Amino acid sequence: MLKKFSGVLAITLGLSSCAAYEQGKLIDIEDSNAYVWQKYMNEQEFNQLEVGMSYLDVVNTAKGIGTLQKEGIYIWQDENRLTQAYEIHFQNDQLIEKKVIELRGHSTR
């Protein structure tokens, strides 16, 4: 019983340290931007995204984290246009769909 518990504990601690490491990488990517608006995505970065990329790959490309809308769906605001954003769908940490969306109304920036 103790052996089983220690195995589960080791797996849990391993997953926790992996999550903390990945969170640290995300923060490092955003901190590398000289300007706040650079954490958003632009059209050129959007066009570089390919099916199968991981969330971390997309964050590296955009130089910023997306806003989680619901499970597996993130939004990145456009760096230049207040009326446009990019919706990226992930499944099992792989990009499965990307699209440009038009925004209407009040900007939150």
PDB file of C-alpha atoms in Angstrom:
ATOM      1  CA  MET A   1       0.000   0.000   0.000  1.00  0.00           C
ATOM      2  CA  LEU A   2       2.800   2.419   0.924  1.00  0.00           C
ATOM      3  CA  LYS A   3       4.630   1.593  -2.314  1.00  0.00           C
ATOM      4  CA  LYS A   4       1.495   2.396  -4.349  1.00  0.00           C
ATOM      5  CA  PHE A   5       0.987   5.685  -2.470  1.00  0.00           C
ATOM      6  CA  SER A   6       4.594   6.771  -3.008  1.00  0.00           C
ATOM      7  CA  GLY A   7       4.265   5.993  -6.710  1.00  0.00           C
ATOM      8  CA  VAL A   8       1.125   8.123  -6.991  1.00  0.00           C
ATOM      9  CA  LEU A   9       2.818  10.903  -4.998  1.00  0.00           C
ATOM     10  CA  ALA A  10       5.844  10.830  -7.305  1.00  0.00           C
ATOM     11  CA  ILE A  11       3.618  11.095 -10.389  1.00  0.00           C
ATOM     12  CA  THR A  12       1.627  13.951  -8.825  1.00  0.00           C
ATOM     13  CA  LEU A  13       4.780  15.866  -7.905  1.00  0.00           C
ATOM     14  CA  GLY A  14       6.204  15.253 -11.365  1.00  0.00           C
ATOM     15  CA  LEU A  15       3.073  16.634 -13.037  1.00  0.00           C
ATOM     16  CA  SER A  16       3.058  19.631 -10.690  1.00  0.00           C
ATOM     17  CA  SER A  17       6.665  20.478 -11.489  1.00  0.00           C
ATOM     18  CA  CYS A  18       5.969  20.115 -15.242  1.00  0.00           C
ATOM     19  CA  ALA A  19       3.002  22.489 -14.969  1.00  0.00           C
ATOM     20  CA  ALA A  20       5.075  24.990 -12.971  1.00  0.00           C
ATOM     21  CA  TYR A  21       7.897  24.765 -15.520  1.00  0.00           C
ATOM     22  CA  GLU A  22       5.494  25.373 -18.418  1.00  0.00           C
ATOM     23  CA  GLN A  23       3.839  28.285 -16.575  1.00  0.00           C
ATOM     24  CA  GLY A  24       7.313  29.772 -16.047  1.00  0.00           C
ATOM     25  CA  LYS A  25       8.054  29.454 -19.779  1.00  0.00           C
ATOM     26  CA  LEU A  26       4.798  31.265 -20.615  1.00  0.00           C
ATOM     27  CA  ILE A  27       5.678  34.116 -18.267  1.00  0.00           C
ATOM     28  CA  ASP A  28       9.197  34.339 -19.747  1.00  0.00           C
ATOM     29  CA  ILE A  29       7.730  34.620 -23.262  1.00  0.00           C
ATOM     30  CA  GLU A  30       5.408  37.481 -22.296  1.00  0.00           C
ATOM     31  CA  ASP A  31       8.154  39.227 -20.304  1.00  0.00           C
ATOM     32  CA  SER A  32      10.384  39.224 -23.398  1.00  0.00           C
ATOM     33  CA  ASN A  33       8.075  41.776 -25.086  1.00  0.00           C
ATOM     34  CA  ALA A  34       9.285  45.363 -25.014  1.00  0.00           C
ATOM     35  CA  TYR A  35       5.707  46.684 -25.343  1.00  0.00           C
ATOM     36  CA  VAL A  36       2.423  45.399 -23.894  1.00  0.00           C
ATOM     37  CA  TRP A  37       0.725  45.228 -27.286  1.00  0.00           C
ATOM     38  CA  GLN A  38       3.358  42.751 -28.504  1.00  0.00           C
ATOM     39  CA  LYS A  39       1.719  39.988 -26.442  1.00  0.00           C
ATOM     40  CA  TYR A  40      -1.169  40.117 -28.903  1.00  0.00           C
ATOM     41  CA  MET A  41      -1.074  38.338 -32.264  1.00  0.00           C
ATOM     42  CA  ASN A  42      -0.690  39.905 -35.689  1.00  0.00           C
ATOM     43  CA  GLU A  43      -1.713  38.611 -39.102  1.00  0.00           C
ATOM     44  CA  GLN A  44       1.792  37.422 -39.987  1.00  0.00           C
ATOM     45  CA  GLU A  45       2.017  35.381 -36.766  1.00  0.00           C
ATOM     46  CA  PHE A  46      -1.485  33.980 -37.335  1.00  0.00           C
ATOM     47  CA  ASN A  47      -0.465  32.821 -40.820  1.00  0.00           C
ATOM     48  CA  GLN A  48       2.517  30.930 -39.321  1.00  0.00           C
ATOM     49  CA  LEU A  49       0.242  28.753 -37.175  1.00  0.00           C
ATOM     50  CA  GLU A  50      -0.214  25.193 -38.380  1.00  0.00           C
ATOM     51  CA  VAL A  51      -2.502  22.333 -37.401  1.00  0.00           C
ATOM     52  CA  GLY A  52      -0.772  20.138 -34.839  1.00  0.00           C
ATOM     53  CA  MET A  53       1.132  22.914 -33.060  1.00  0.00           C
ATOM     54  CA  SER A  54       0.992  22.853 -29.266  1.00  0.00           C
ATOM     55  CA  TYR A  55      -0.340  25.732 -27.171  1.00  0.00           C
ATOM     56  CA  LEU A  56       3.256  26.556 -26.169  1.00  0.00           C
ATOM     57  CA  ASP A  57       4.262  26.663 -29.862  1.00  0.00           C
ATOM     58  CA  VAL A  58       1.427  29.126 -30.548  1.00  0.00           C
ATOM     59  CA  VAL A  59       2.424  31.258 -27.538  1.00  0.00           C
ATOM     60  CA  ASN A  60       6.019  31.288 -28.813  1.00  0.00           C
ATOM     61  CA  THR A  61       4.820  32.402 -32.235  1.00  0.00           C
ATOM     62  CA  ALA A  62       2.513  35.130 -30.900  1.00  0.00           C
ATOM     63  CA  LYS A  63       4.905  36.129 -28.075  1.00  0.00           C
ATOM     64  CA  GLY A  64       1.967  36.138 -25.665  1.00  0.00           C
ATOM     65  CA  ILE A  65      -0.631  33.926 -24.037  1.00  0.00           C
ATOM     66  CA  GLY A  66      -4.176  33.776 -25.317  1.00  0.00           C
ATOM     67  CA  THR A  67      -7.323  34.377 -23.304  1.00  0.00           C
ATOM     68  CA  LEU A  68      -9.130  31.145 -22.518  1.00  0.00           C
ATOM     69  CA  GLN A  69     -12.749  31.397 -23.735  1.00  0.00           C
ATOM     70  CA  LYS A  70     -13.778  27.866 -22.871  1.00  0.00           C
ATOM     71  CA  GLU A  71     -12.015  24.545 -22.728  1.00  0.00           C
ATOM     72  CA  GLY A  72      -9.630  24.284 -25.672  1.00  0.00           C
ATOM     73  CA  ILE A  73     -10.535  27.658 -27.225  1.00  0.00           C
ATOM     74  CA  TYR A  74      -8.271  30.687 -26.877  1.00  0.00           C
ATOM     75  CA  ILE A  75      -8.539  34.217 -28.278  1.00  0.00           C
ATOM     76  CA  TRP A  76      -5.647  36.499 -29.150  1.00  0.00           C
ATOM     77  CA  GLN A  77      -6.432  40.157 -29.814  1.00  0.00           C
ATOM     78  CA  ASP A  78      -4.943  41.646 -32.985  1.00  0.00           C
ATOM     79  CA  GLU A  79      -1.901  43.860 -32.376  1.00  0.00           C
ATOM     80  CA  ASN A  80      -3.074  46.487 -34.841  1.00  0.00           C
ATOM     81  CA  ARG A  81      -6.833  46.230 -35.320  1.00  0.00           C
ATOM     82  CA  LEU A  82      -9.245  46.693 -32.449  1.00  0.00           C
ATOM     83  CA  THR A  83     -12.004  45.083 -34.525  1.00  0.00           C
ATOM     84  CA  GLN A  84     -10.229  41.778 -35.183  1.00  0.00           C
ATOM     85  CA  ALA A  85      -9.046  38.839 -33.102  1.00  0.00           C
ATOM     86  CA  TYR A  86      -7.824  35.292 -33.669  1.00  0.00           C
ATOM     87  CA  GLU A  87      -9.652  32.259 -32.299  1.00  0.00           C
ATOM     88  CA  ILE A  88      -7.521  29.154 -31.923  1.00  0.00           C
ATOM     89  CA  HIS A  89      -8.983  25.735 -31.062  1.00  0.00           C
ATOM     90  CA  PHE A  90      -6.916  23.045 -29.342  1.00  0.00           C
ATOM     91  CA  GLN A  91      -7.647  19.412 -28.621  1.00  0.00           C
ATOM     92  CA  ASN A  92      -5.186  17.355 -26.563  1.00  0.00           C
ATOM     93  CA  ASP A  93      -2.814  20.346 -26.672  1.00  0.00           C
ATOM     94  CA  GLN A  94      -2.747  20.387 -30.480  1.00  0.00           C
ATOM     95  CA  LEU A  95      -4.055  23.138 -32.732  1.00  0.00           C
ATOM     96  CA  ILE A  96      -7.004  21.774 -34.681  1.00  0.00           C
ATOM     97  CA  GLU A  97      -8.612  24.963 -36.038  1.00  0.00           C
ATOM     98  CA  LYS A  98      -7.815  28.654 -36.377  1.00  0.00           C
ATOM     99  CA  LYS A  99      -9.941  31.521 -37.568  1.00  0.00           C
ATOM    100  CA  VAL A 100     -10.105  35.291 -37.732  1.00  0.00           C
ATOM    101  CA  ILE A 101     -13.067  36.775 -35.897  1.00  0.00           C
ATOM    102  CA  GLU A 102     -14.549  40.231 -36.206  1.00  0.00           C
ATOM    103  CA  LEU A 103     -15.143  42.111 -32.976  1.00  0.00           C
ATOM    104  CA  ARG A 104     -17.881  44.638 -32.444  1.00  0.00           C
ATOM    105  CA  GLY A 105     -18.559  47.081 -29.668  1.00  0.00           C
ATOM    106  CA  HIS A 106     -16.364  48.261 -26.838  1.00  0.00           C
ATOM    107  CA  SER A 107     -12.670  47.333 -26.697  1.00  0.00           C
ATOM    108  CA  THR A 108     -11.221  46.118 -23.413  1.00  0.00           C
ATOM    109  CA  ARG A 109      -7.724  47.436 -24.207  1.00  0.00           C
TER     110      ARG A 109
END
